[in-house]
PDB file of C-alpha atoms in Angstrom:
ATOM      1  CA  MET A   1      82.539  55.161  56.259  1.00 38.00           C
ATOM      2  CA  SER A   2      83.374  51.845  57.752  1.00 47.00           C
ATOM      3  CA  THR A   3      83.293  48.385  56.288  1.00 50.00           C
ATOM      4  CA  THR A   4      82.295  45.863  58.938  1.00 55.00           C
ATOM      5  CA  PHE A   5      81.362  42.229  59.305  1.00 59.00           C
ATOM      6  CA  GLN A   6      78.073  40.673  60.439  1.00 61.00           C
ATOM      7  CA  LEU A   7      78.042  37.355  62.358  1.00 61.00           C
ATOM      8  CA  ASP A   8      76.046  34.649  60.508  1.00 65.00           C
ATOM      9  CA  THR A   9      74.449  32.922  63.454  1.00 59.00           C
ATOM     10  CA  SER A  10      73.653  29.841  61.342  1.00 59.00           C
ATOM     11  CA  THR A  11      77.379  29.161  60.629  1.00 58.00           C
ATOM     12  CA  SER A  12      79.138  31.326  63.310  1.00 58.00           C
ATOM     13  CA  ARG A  13      81.092  32.998  60.554  1.00 62.00           C
ATOM     14  CA  ALA A  14      81.723  36.689  60.172  1.00 60.00           C
ATOM     15  CA  ASN A  15      80.792  37.948  56.717  1.00 60.00           C
ATOM     16  CA  PRO A  16      81.436  41.348  55.184  1.00 56.00           C
ATOM     17  CA  THR A  17      78.370  43.525  54.903  1.00 58.00           C
ATOM     18  CA  PRO A  18      77.343  44.211  51.284  1.00 49.00           C
ATOM     19  CA  ALA A  19      78.030  47.959  51.594  1.00 47.00           C
ATOM     20  CA  PRO A  20      80.008  50.237  53.832  1.00 53.00           C
ATOM     21  CA  MET A  21      77.984  51.728  56.727  1.00 61.00           C
ATOM     22  CA  LYS A  22      78.547  55.015  58.538  1.00 84.00           C
ATOM     23  CA  ARG A  23      79.568  54.791  62.169  1.00 91.00           C
ATOM     24  CA  LEU A  24      79.199  57.521  64.766  1.00 96.00           C
ATOM     25  CA  THR A  25      82.452  59.455  64.974  1.00 96.00           C
ATOM     26  CA  VAL A  26      84.409  60.822  67.835  1.00 97.00           C
ATOM     27  CA  PRO A  27      83.788  64.422  66.691  1.00 96.00           C
ATOM     28  CA  GLU A  28      80.049  63.814  66.445  1.00 96.00           C
ATOM     29  CA  LEU A  29      79.982  62.472  69.991  1.00 96.00           C
ATOM     30  CA  ARG A  30      82.136  65.296  71.328  1.00 96.00           C
ATOM     31  CA  GLN A  31      79.647  67.808  69.777  1.00 95.00           C
ATOM     32  CA  ARG A  32      76.757  66.339  71.719  1.00 95.00           C
ATOM     33  CA  LYS A  33      77.860  68.645  74.462  1.00 96.00           C
ATOM     34  CA  ALA A  34      77.473  72.341  73.541  1.00 94.00           C
ATOM     35  CA  ASP A  35      77.664  75.232  75.883  1.00 93.00           C
ATOM     36  CA  GLY A  36      77.965  72.767  78.850  1.00 93.00           C
ATOM     37  CA  VAL A  37      74.830  70.908  78.066  1.00 93.00           C
ATOM     38  CA  THR A  38      74.226  67.461  76.428  1.00 94.00           C
ATOM     39  CA  GLN A  39      70.682  67.267  75.105  1.00 90.00           C
ATOM     40  CA  MET A  40      70.874  63.589  74.182  1.00 95.00           C
ATOM     41  CA  PRO A  41      72.780  61.567  76.781  1.00 97.00           C
ATOM     42  CA  ILE A  42      75.492  59.222  75.467  1.00 98.00           C
ATOM     43  CA  VAL A  43      74.804  55.531  75.847  1.00 98.00           C
ATOM     44  CA  MET A  44      77.877  53.339  76.399  1.00 98.00           C
ATOM     45  CA  LEU A  45      78.296  49.637  77.209  1.00 98.00           C
ATOM     46  CA  THR A  46      81.248  47.271  77.343  1.00 98.00           C
ATOM     47  CA  ALA A  47      81.605  44.633  74.685  1.00 98.00           C
ATOM     48  CA  TYR A  48      84.237  41.899  74.367  1.00 98.00           C
ATOM     49  CA  THR A  49      83.131  39.607  71.454  1.00 97.00           C
ATOM     50  CA  ALA A  50      81.705  40.015  67.993  1.00 97.00           C
ATOM     51  CA  ARG A  51      78.354  38.546  68.923  1.00 96.00           C
ATOM     52  CA  GLN A  52      78.004  40.672  71.966  1.00 97.00           C
ATOM     53  CA  ALA A  53      78.849  43.757  69.855  1.00 97.00           C
ATOM     54  CA  GLN A  54      76.226  42.764  67.310  1.00 96.00           C
ATOM     55  CA  LEU A  55      73.471  42.643  69.946  1.00 96.00           C
ATOM     56  CA  LEU A  56      74.472  45.899  71.657  1.00 97.00           C
ATOM     57  CA  ASP A  57      75.383  47.974  68.675  1.00 97.00           C
ATOM     58  CA  ALA A  58      72.001  49.340  67.571  1.00 95.00           C
ATOM     59  CA  HIS A  59      71.338  50.640  71.069  1.00 97.00           C
ATOM     60  CA  CYS A  60      74.663  52.253  71.921  1.00 98.00           C
ATOM     61  CA  ASP A  61      76.580  55.338  70.843  1.00 98.00           C
ATOM     62  CA  LEU A  62      79.868  53.967  72.220  1.00 98.00           C
ATOM     63  CA  LEU A  63      81.054  50.396  72.731  1.00 98.00           C
ATOM     64  CA  LEU A  64      83.944  50.137  75.150  1.00 98.00           C
ATOM     65  CA  VAL A  65      86.301  47.127  74.925  1.00 98.00           C
ATOM     66  CA  GLY A  66      87.143  47.449  78.584  1.00 97.00           C
ATOM     67  CA  ASP A  67      90.082  45.918  80.328  1.00 96.00           C
ATOM     68  CA  SER A  68      87.417  44.590  82.629  1.00 95.00           C
ATOM     69  CA  LEU A  69      87.562  41.686  80.315  1.00 97.00           C
ATOM     70  CA  GLY A  70      90.378  40.483  82.567  1.00 96.00           C
ATOM     71  CA  GLN A  71      87.777  39.695  85.245  1.00 94.00           C
ATOM     72  CA  VAL A  72      84.779  39.108  83.049  1.00 96.00           C
ATOM     73  CA  ILE A  73      86.313  36.908  80.380  1.00 97.00           C
ATOM     74  CA  TYR A  74      89.528  35.527  81.861  1.00 97.00           C
ATOM     75  CA  GLY A  75      88.578  35.242  85.552  1.00 96.00           C
ATOM     76  CA  LEU A  76      91.559  37.355  86.746  1.00 95.00           C
ATOM     77  CA  ALA A  77      91.461  39.141  90.131  1.00 92.00           C
ATOM     78  CA  SER A  78      91.878  42.573  88.538  1.00 91.00           C
ATOM     79  CA  SER A  79      92.523  44.314  85.243  1.00 93.00           C
ATOM     80  CA  VAL A  80      96.317  44.710  86.005  1.00 93.00           C
ATOM     81  CA  PRO A  81      97.393  41.481  84.321  1.00 95.00           C
ATOM     82  CA  VAL A  82      95.576  42.251  81.073  1.00 97.00           C
ATOM     83  CA  THR A  83      97.941  42.457  77.993  1.00 98.00           C
ATOM     84  CA  LEU A  84      97.933  44.509  74.818  1.00 98.00           C
ATOM     85  CA  ASP A  85      97.426  41.364  72.790  1.00 98.00           C
ATOM     86  CA  MET A  86      94.236  40.548  74.740  1.00 98.00           C
ATOM     87  CA  MET A  87      92.859  44.009  74.207  1.00 98.00           C
ATOM     88  CA  ILE A  88      93.659  43.978  70.439  1.00 98.00           C
ATOM     89  CA  ALA A  89      92.133  40.443  69.876  1.00 98.00           C
ATOM     90  CA  HIS A  90      88.868  41.476  71.567  1.00 98.00           C
ATOM     91  CA  GLY A  91      88.894  44.971  70.104  1.00 98.00           C
ATOM     92  CA  ALA A  92      89.090  43.631  66.539  1.00 98.00           C
ATOM     93  CA  ALA A  93      86.237  41.258  67.318  1.00 97.00           C
ATOM     94  CA  VAL A  94      83.981  44.079  68.609  1.00 98.00           C
ATOM     95  CA  VAL A  95      84.757  46.202  65.550  1.00 97.00           C
ATOM     96  CA  ARG A  96      83.859  43.211  63.269  1.00 96.00           C
ATOM     97  CA  GLY A  97      80.529  42.730  65.067  1.00 96.00           C
ATOM     98  CA  SER A  98      79.415  46.310  64.921  1.00 96.00           C
ATOM     99  CA  TYR A  99      78.606  49.023  62.409  1.00 95.00           C
ATOM    100  CA  HIS A 100      76.877  51.897  64.180  1.00 96.00           C
ATOM    101  CA  ALA A 101      78.695  52.612  67.485  1.00 97.00           C
ATOM    102  CA  ALA A 102      82.068  54.073  67.826  1.00 98.00           C
ATOM    103  CA  VAL A 103      84.364  51.519  69.378  1.00 98.00           C
ATOM    104  CA  ILE A 104      86.852  52.559  72.036  1.00 98.00           C
ATOM    105  CA  VAL A 105      89.561  50.209  73.325  1.00 98.00           C
ATOM    106  CA  ASP A 106      91.125  50.417  76.839  1.00 98.00           C
ATOM    107  CA  MET A 107      94.889  50.727  77.008  1.00 98.00           C
ATOM    108  CA  PRO A 108      96.030  48.077  79.557  1.00 97.00           C
ATOM    109  CA  PHE A 109      98.202  48.762  82.590  1.00 95.00           C
ATOM    110  CA  GLY A 110     101.913  49.208  81.718  1.00 96.00           C
ATOM    111  CA  THR A 111     101.388  50.121  78.042  1.00 97.00           C
ATOM    112  CA  TYR A 112     101.222  53.917  78.267  1.00 97.00           C
ATOM    113  CA  GLU A 113     102.424  55.278  81.664  1.00 96.00           C
ATOM    114  CA  ALA A 114     106.206  55.363  81.071  1.00 96.00           C
ATOM    115  CA  SER A 115     106.374  57.962  78.388  1.00 97.00           C
ATOM    116  CA  PRO A 116     104.210  59.565  75.665  1.00 98.00           C
ATOM    117  CA  GLU A 117     106.300  57.767  73.070  1.00 98.00           C
ATOM    118  CA  ILE A 118     105.590  54.347  74.505  1.00 98.00           C
ATOM    119  CA  ALA A 119     101.940  55.278  74.830  1.00 98.00           C
ATOM    120  CA  PHE A 120     101.908  56.246  71.149  1.00 98.00           C
ATOM    121  CA  ALA A 121     103.488  52.943  70.084  1.00 98.00           C
ATOM    122  CA  SER A 122     100.823  51.029  71.994  1.00 98.00           C
ATOM    123  CA  ALA A 123      97.912  53.179  70.874  1.00 98.00           C
ATOM    124  CA  ALA A 124      98.990  53.158  67.247  1.00 98.00           C
ATOM    125  CA  ARG A 125      99.132  49.338  67.347  1.00 98.00           C
ATOM    126  CA  ILE A 126      95.635  49.140  68.884  1.00 98.00           C
ATOM    127  CA  MET A 127      94.231  51.514  66.222  1.00 98.00           C
ATOM    128  CA  LYS A 128      95.885  49.702  63.316  1.00 98.00           C
ATOM    129  CA  GLU A 129      95.046  46.183  64.370  1.00 98.00           C
ATOM    130  CA  THR A 130      91.509  46.686  65.603  1.00 98.00           C
ATOM    131  CA  GLY A 131      90.063  49.496  63.408  1.00 97.00           C
ATOM    132  CA  CYS A 132      88.637  51.172  66.564  1.00 98.00           C
ATOM    133  CA  ALA A 133      87.797  54.865  66.765  1.00 98.00           C
ATOM    134  CA  GLY A 134      89.973  55.728  69.787  1.00 98.00           C
ATOM    135  CA  VAL A 135      91.508  54.582  72.990  1.00 98.00           C
ATOM    136  CA  LYS A 136      90.894  55.077  76.731  1.00 97.00           C
ATOM    137  CA  LEU A 137      93.460  55.495  79.380  1.00 97.00           C
ATOM    138  CA  GLU A 138      93.395  56.104  83.130  1.00 93.00           C
ATOM    139  CA  GLY A 139      94.943  58.968  85.055  1.00 93.00           C
ATOM    140  CA  GLY A 140      94.452  62.699  85.338  1.00 93.00           C
ATOM    141  CA  GLU A 141      97.013  65.515  85.507  1.00 94.00           C
ATOM    142  CA  ALA A 142      99.879  62.933  85.408  1.00 95.00           C
ATOM    143  CA  MET A 143      98.625  61.712  82.036  1.00 96.00           C
ATOM    144  CA  ALA A 144      97.508  65.052  80.475  1.00 97.00           C
ATOM    145  CA  ALA A 145     100.695  65.552  78.528  1.00 98.00           C
ATOM    146  CA  THR A 146     100.491  62.040  77.146  1.00 98.00           C
ATOM    147  CA  VAL A 147      96.829  62.580  76.102  1.00 98.00           C
ATOM    148  CA  ALA A 148      97.831  65.739  74.290  1.00 98.00           C
ATOM    149  CA  PHE A 149     100.830  63.936  72.623  1.00 98.00           C
ATOM    150  CA  LEU A 150      98.488  61.204  71.332  1.00 98.00           C
ATOM    151  CA  ILE A 151      95.755  63.565  70.042  1.00 98.00           C
ATOM    152  CA  ARG A 152      98.345  65.733  68.209  1.00 98.00           C
ATOM    153  CA  ARG A 153      99.399  62.527  66.365  1.00 98.00           C
ATOM    154  CA  GLY A 154      95.917  61.505  65.261  1.00 97.00           C
ATOM    155  CA  ILE A 155      94.735  59.242  68.147  1.00 98.00           C
ATOM    156  CA  PRO A 156      91.369  60.188  69.856  1.00 98.00           C
ATOM    157  CA  VAL A 157      91.575  59.687  73.638  1.00 98.00           C
ATOM    158  CA  MET A 158      88.968  59.147  76.274  1.00 98.00           C
ATOM    159  CA  GLY A 159      90.099  59.918  79.809  1.00 97.00           C
ATOM    160  CA  HIS A 160      89.163  58.097  83.030  1.00 96.00           C
ATOM    161  CA  VAL A 161      89.278  59.684  86.556  1.00 95.00           C
ATOM    162  CA  GLY A 162      88.044  58.959  90.092  1.00 90.00           C
ATOM    163  CA  LEU A 163      88.128  55.253  90.816  1.00 81.00           C
ATOM    164  CA  THR A 164      90.745  53.980  88.429  1.00 78.00           C
ATOM    165  CA  PRO A 165      90.879  50.183  88.571  1.00 72.00           C
ATOM    166  CA  GLN A 166      94.384  49.864  87.174  1.00 75.00           C
ATOM    167  CA  ALA A 167      95.536  51.697  90.265  1.00 65.00           C
ATOM    168  CA  VAL A 168      93.637  49.437  92.677  1.00 65.00           C
ATOM    169  CA  ASN A 169      96.906  48.486  94.458  1.00 64.00           C
ATOM    170  CA  VAL A 170      97.596  52.137  95.252  1.00 67.00           C
ATOM    171  CA  LEU A 171      93.980  53.000  96.106  1.00 65.00           C
ATOM    172  CA  GLY A 172      93.655  50.042  98.357  1.00 58.00           C
ATOM    173  CA  GLY A 173      90.352  48.814  96.919  1.00 58.00           C
ATOM    174  CA  TYR A 174      87.272  49.776  94.930  1.00 56.00           C
ATOM    175  CA  ASN A 175      85.738  52.195  97.351  1.00 65.00           C
ATOM    176  CA  ALA A 176      84.075  55.466  96.207  1.00 67.00           C
ATOM    177  CA  ARG A 177      86.372  58.373  95.713  1.00 63.00           C
ATOM    178  CA  GLY A 178      86.109  62.053  96.500  1.00 57.00           C
ATOM    179  CA  ARG A 179      84.759  61.803 100.051  1.00 75.00           C
ATOM    180  CA  SER A 180      87.387  64.177 101.455  1.00 83.00           C
ATOM    181  CA  ASP A 181      87.745  67.797 100.161  1.00 85.00           C
ATOM    182  CA  ALA A 182      91.375  67.156  99.194  1.00 86.00           C
ATOM    183  CA  GLU A 183      90.552  64.072  97.156  1.00 82.00           C
ATOM    184  CA  ALA A 184      87.549  65.811  95.565  1.00 88.00           C
ATOM    185  CA  GLU A 185      89.706  68.787  94.479  1.00 92.00           C
ATOM    186  CA  THR A 186      92.317  66.325  93.032  1.00 92.00           C
ATOM    187  CA  ILE A 187      89.712  64.514  90.923  1.00 93.00           C
ATOM    188  CA  LEU A 188      88.190  67.744  89.618  1.00 94.00           C
ATOM    189  CA  ALA A 189      91.732  69.003  88.684  1.00 95.00           C
ATOM    190  CA  ASP A 190      92.384  65.628  87.009  1.00 96.00           C
ATOM    191  CA  ALA A 191      89.234  65.973  84.815  1.00 96.00           C
ATOM    192  CA  ARG A 192      90.009  69.525  83.908  1.00 97.00           C
ATOM    193  CA  ALA A 193      93.538  68.638  82.896  1.00 97.00           C
ATOM    194  CA  LEU A 194      92.305  65.866  80.564  1.00 98.00           C
ATOM    195  CA  ASP A 195      89.702  68.198  79.050  1.00 98.00           C
ATOM    196  CA  THR A 196      92.291  70.867  78.424  1.00 98.00           C
ATOM    197  CA  ALA A 197      94.571  68.245  76.898  1.00 98.00           C
ATOM    198  CA  GLY A 198      91.923  67.481  74.277  1.00 98.00           C
ATOM    199  CA  ALA A 199      90.259  64.303  75.504  1.00 98.00           C
ATOM    200  CA  PHE A 200      86.987  63.882  73.655  1.00 98.00           C
ATOM    201  CA  ALA A 201      85.236  62.550  76.757  1.00 98.00           C
ATOM    202  CA  VAL A 202      86.084  61.623  80.339  1.00 98.00           C
ATOM    203  CA  VAL A 203      84.770  58.642  82.317  1.00 97.00           C
ATOM    204  CA  ILE A 204      84.063  59.428  86.007  1.00 96.00           C
ATOM    205  CA  GLU A 205      83.933  56.208  87.991  1.00 93.00           C
ATOM    206  CA  GLY A 206      82.974  55.594  91.575  1.00 89.00           C
ATOM    207  CA  VAL A 207      82.836  59.279  92.626  1.00 92.00           C
ATOM    208  CA  VAL A 208      80.422  60.768  95.126  1.00 90.00           C
ATOM    209  CA  GLU A 209      77.599  62.386  93.298  1.00 91.00           C
ATOM    210  CA  PRO A 210      78.289  66.163  94.094  1.00 92.00           C
ATOM    211  CA  ILE A 211      81.729  65.751  92.750  1.00 93.00           C
ATOM    212  CA  ALA A 212      80.463  64.008  89.565  1.00 94.00           C
ATOM    213  CA  ILE A 213      78.042  66.819  88.951  1.00 95.00           C
ATOM    214  CA  ALA A 214      80.728  69.481  89.605  1.00 95.00           C
ATOM    215  CA  ILE A 215      83.061  67.764  87.026  1.00 95.00           C
ATOM    216  CA  THR A 216      80.259  67.482  84.476  1.00 97.00           C
ATOM    217  CA  GLN A 217      79.642  71.238  84.757  1.00 96.00           C
ATOM    218  CA  ALA A 218      83.279  72.095  84.805  1.00 97.00           C
ATOM    219  CA  ILE A 219      84.522  70.401  81.640  1.00 97.00           C
ATOM    220  CA  ALA A 220      83.710  71.116  78.070  1.00 97.00           C
ATOM    221  CA  CYS A 221      83.863  67.585  76.826  1.00 97.00           C
ATOM    222  CA  PRO A 222      81.138  64.938  77.747  1.00 98.00           C
ATOM    223  CA  ALA A 223      81.465  63.283  81.189  1.00 97.00           C
ATOM    224  CA  ILE A 224      80.518  59.656  81.141  1.00 97.00           C
ATOM    225  CA  GLY A 225      79.414  58.396  84.568  1.00 96.00           C
ATOM    226  CA  ILE A 226      79.704  54.946  86.096  1.00 94.00           C
ATOM    227  CA  GLY A 227      78.618  54.842  89.707  1.00 89.00           C
ATOM    228  CA  ALA A 228      78.771  58.615  89.714  1.00 90.00           C
ATOM    229  CA  SER A 229      75.574  60.607  88.819  1.00 91.00           C
ATOM    230  CA  ALA A 230      72.618  60.518  86.525  1.00 92.00           C
ATOM    231  CA  GLN A 231      73.375  64.123  85.751  1.00 93.00           C
ATOM    232  CA  CYS A 232      76.529  63.127  83.821  1.00 96.00           C
ATOM    233  CA  ASP A 233      76.434  63.596  79.998  1.00 97.00           C
ATOM    234  CA  GLY A 234      76.272  59.788  79.438  1.00 97.00           C
ATOM    235  CA  GLN A 235      76.547  56.508  81.300  1.00 97.00           C
ATOM    236  CA  VAL A 236      78.576  53.278  80.917  1.00 97.00           C
ATOM    237  CA  LEU A 237      78.203  49.922  82.646  1.00 96.00           C
ATOM    238  CA  VAL A 238      79.927  46.586  82.286  1.00 96.00           C
ATOM    239  CA  THR A 239      77.409  44.751  80.188  1.00 97.00           C
ATOM    240  CA  ASP A 240      77.768  41.420  82.139  1.00 96.00           C
ATOM    241  CA  ASP A 241      76.944  43.219  85.354  1.00 95.00           C
ATOM    242  CA  MET A 242      73.756  44.761  84.069  1.00 95.00           C
ATOM    243  CA  LEU A 243      72.702  41.481  82.508  1.00 96.00           C
ATOM    244  CA  GLY A 244      73.026  39.606  85.794  1.00 95.00           C
ATOM    245  CA  MET A 245      75.873  37.324  84.788  1.00 95.00           C
ATOM    246  CA  PHE A 246      77.424  37.474  88.236  1.00 92.00           C
ATOM    247  CA  ASP A 247      76.097  36.861  91.725  1.00 87.00           C
ATOM    248  CA  ARG A 248      77.610  40.026  93.020  1.00 85.00           C
ATOM    249  CA  VAL A 249      77.706  43.381  91.264  1.00 85.00           C
ATOM    250  CA  PRO A 250      78.687  46.901  92.401  1.00 79.00           C
ATOM    251  CA  ARG A 251      75.899  48.658  94.383  1.00 81.00           C
ATOM    252  CA  PHE A 252      75.375  51.257  91.682  1.00 83.00           C
ATOM    253  CA  VAL A 253      74.537  48.648  89.005  1.00 86.00           C
ATOM    254  CA  LYS A 254      70.958  48.271  87.897  1.00 91.00           C
ATOM    255  CA  VAL A 255      70.478  44.659  86.948  1.00 92.00           C
ATOM    256  CA  TYR A 256      68.138  44.496  83.922  1.00 92.00           C
ATOM    257  CA  GLU A 257      68.039  40.732  83.456  1.00 93.00           C
ATOM    258  CA  ASN A 258      69.210  37.460  85.105  1.00 95.00           C
ATOM    259  CA  ILE A 259      71.047  35.871  82.295  1.00 96.00           C
ATOM    260  CA  ALA A 260      73.084  33.612  84.578  1.00 96.00           C
ATOM    261  CA  GLU A 261      69.867  31.971  85.765  1.00 96.00           C
ATOM    262  CA  THR A 262      68.645  31.545  82.162  1.00 96.00           C
ATOM    263  CA  ILE A 263      71.959  29.939  81.147  1.00 96.00           C
ATOM    264  CA  GLY A 264      72.016  27.658  84.097  1.00 97.00           C
ATOM    265  CA  SER A 265      68.448  26.566  83.527  1.00 97.00           C
ATOM    266  CA  ALA A 266      69.086  25.833  79.889  1.00 96.00           C
ATOM    267  CA  ALA A 267      72.249  23.851  80.731  1.00 96.00           C
ATOM    268  CA  ALA A 268      70.309  21.834  83.365  1.00 97.00           C
ATOM    269  CA  ARG A 269      67.538  20.945  80.857  1.00 94.00           C
ATOM    270  CA  TYR A 270      70.178  19.916  78.273  1.00 93.00           C
ATOM    271  CA  ALA A 271      71.994  17.749  80.790  1.00 94.00           C
ATOM    272  CA  GLU A 272      68.680  15.983  81.781  1.00 94.00           C
ATOM    273  CA  ASP A 273      67.983  15.276  77.989  1.00 92.00           C
ATOM    274  CA  VAL A 274      71.397  13.782  77.580  1.00 92.00           C
ATOM    275  CA  ARG A 275      71.128  11.611  80.670  1.00 93.00           C
ATOM    276  CA  GLN A 276      67.580  10.483  79.751  1.00 91.00           C
ATOM    277  CA  ARG A 277      68.718   9.827  76.207  1.00 87.00           C
ATOM    278  CA  THR A 278      65.909  12.178  74.904  1.00 87.00           C
ATOM    279  CA  PHE A 279      68.367  14.415  73.085  1.00 74.00           C
ATOM    280  CA  PRO A 280      67.011  14.994  69.586  1.00 73.00           C
ATOM    281  CA  GLY A 281      69.082  13.745  66.693  1.00 69.00           C
ATOM    282  CA  ILE A 282      69.174  14.023  62.917  1.00 63.00           C
ATOM    283  CA  GLU A 283      66.281  12.207  61.125  1.00 63.00           C
ATOM    284  CA  GLN A 284      67.430   8.787  60.182  1.00 57.00           C
ATOM    285  CA  THR A 285      67.422   8.557  56.345  1.00 58.00           C
ATOM    286  CA  TYR A 286      69.993   5.741  55.846  1.00 59.00           C
ATOM    287  CA  GLN A 287      68.555   2.338  55.077  1.00 64.00           C
ATOM    288  CA  PRO A 288      70.993  -0.519  55.116  1.00 67.00           C
ATOM    289  CA  ARG A 289      70.995  -2.577  52.028  1.00 67.00           C
ATOM    290  CA  LYS A 290      69.362  -6.032  52.335  1.00 68.00           C
ATOM    291  CA  ILE A 291      71.626  -8.960  51.485  1.00 63.00           C
TER     292      ILE A 291
END
């Protein structure tokens, strides 16, 4: 059971719900895939704020507090500069704004790669300070021992293979991965290593479709695709991308709304009201006393 907070939109305050509510759990989501088949695909979106989480929560199985907040929220060039403090602050907000979905928080670059012990210290802080259900980290065979170390110590882990944004400086960009036989074999081996280590799910990002399908069929845990294949066990997108908040989005993103245009239009109408002095005010009730 999980006590959460709901955002009162009239006051912008987060208030405790009157009774604890049951969230989806990591074991429940892991069990969605049985004998290599996931009957009900897993729905996952990113969330960075309490209000965003509140709006997405009823429709999602998983909410990912992604380190993509570096670009989406902070205007950074990549996710590499994102800090642990950033992830914890936003992770706690998303947990407060949700009650149904399991919340997973990305471990930012530099907080887990050096050793399993350092990874545990970072992950334990995330879990304690946010109340999330688990963490996500990038890397395959190189991180498998760390994944197993965390899981044995009570921290659920989601893996991430293929196009790994934190390694953009090594990869040389955000191009699709798995085009060569050697690279495809490496990505498949990475996913298998994470599965064997005990990851409850693996994100497959930016991988050519035949490889994504092969990975989905090869691992026992759910494979969550992003720019991979509709045949994965679930899908994740950056919410701001699929809402049309940016002029440019990855080619694989289906844009469901044009929220940027809506916001721009509303701001323009507001600006016109202010400049024309037609902005509505509070009804005048004060009457000066006659002398």
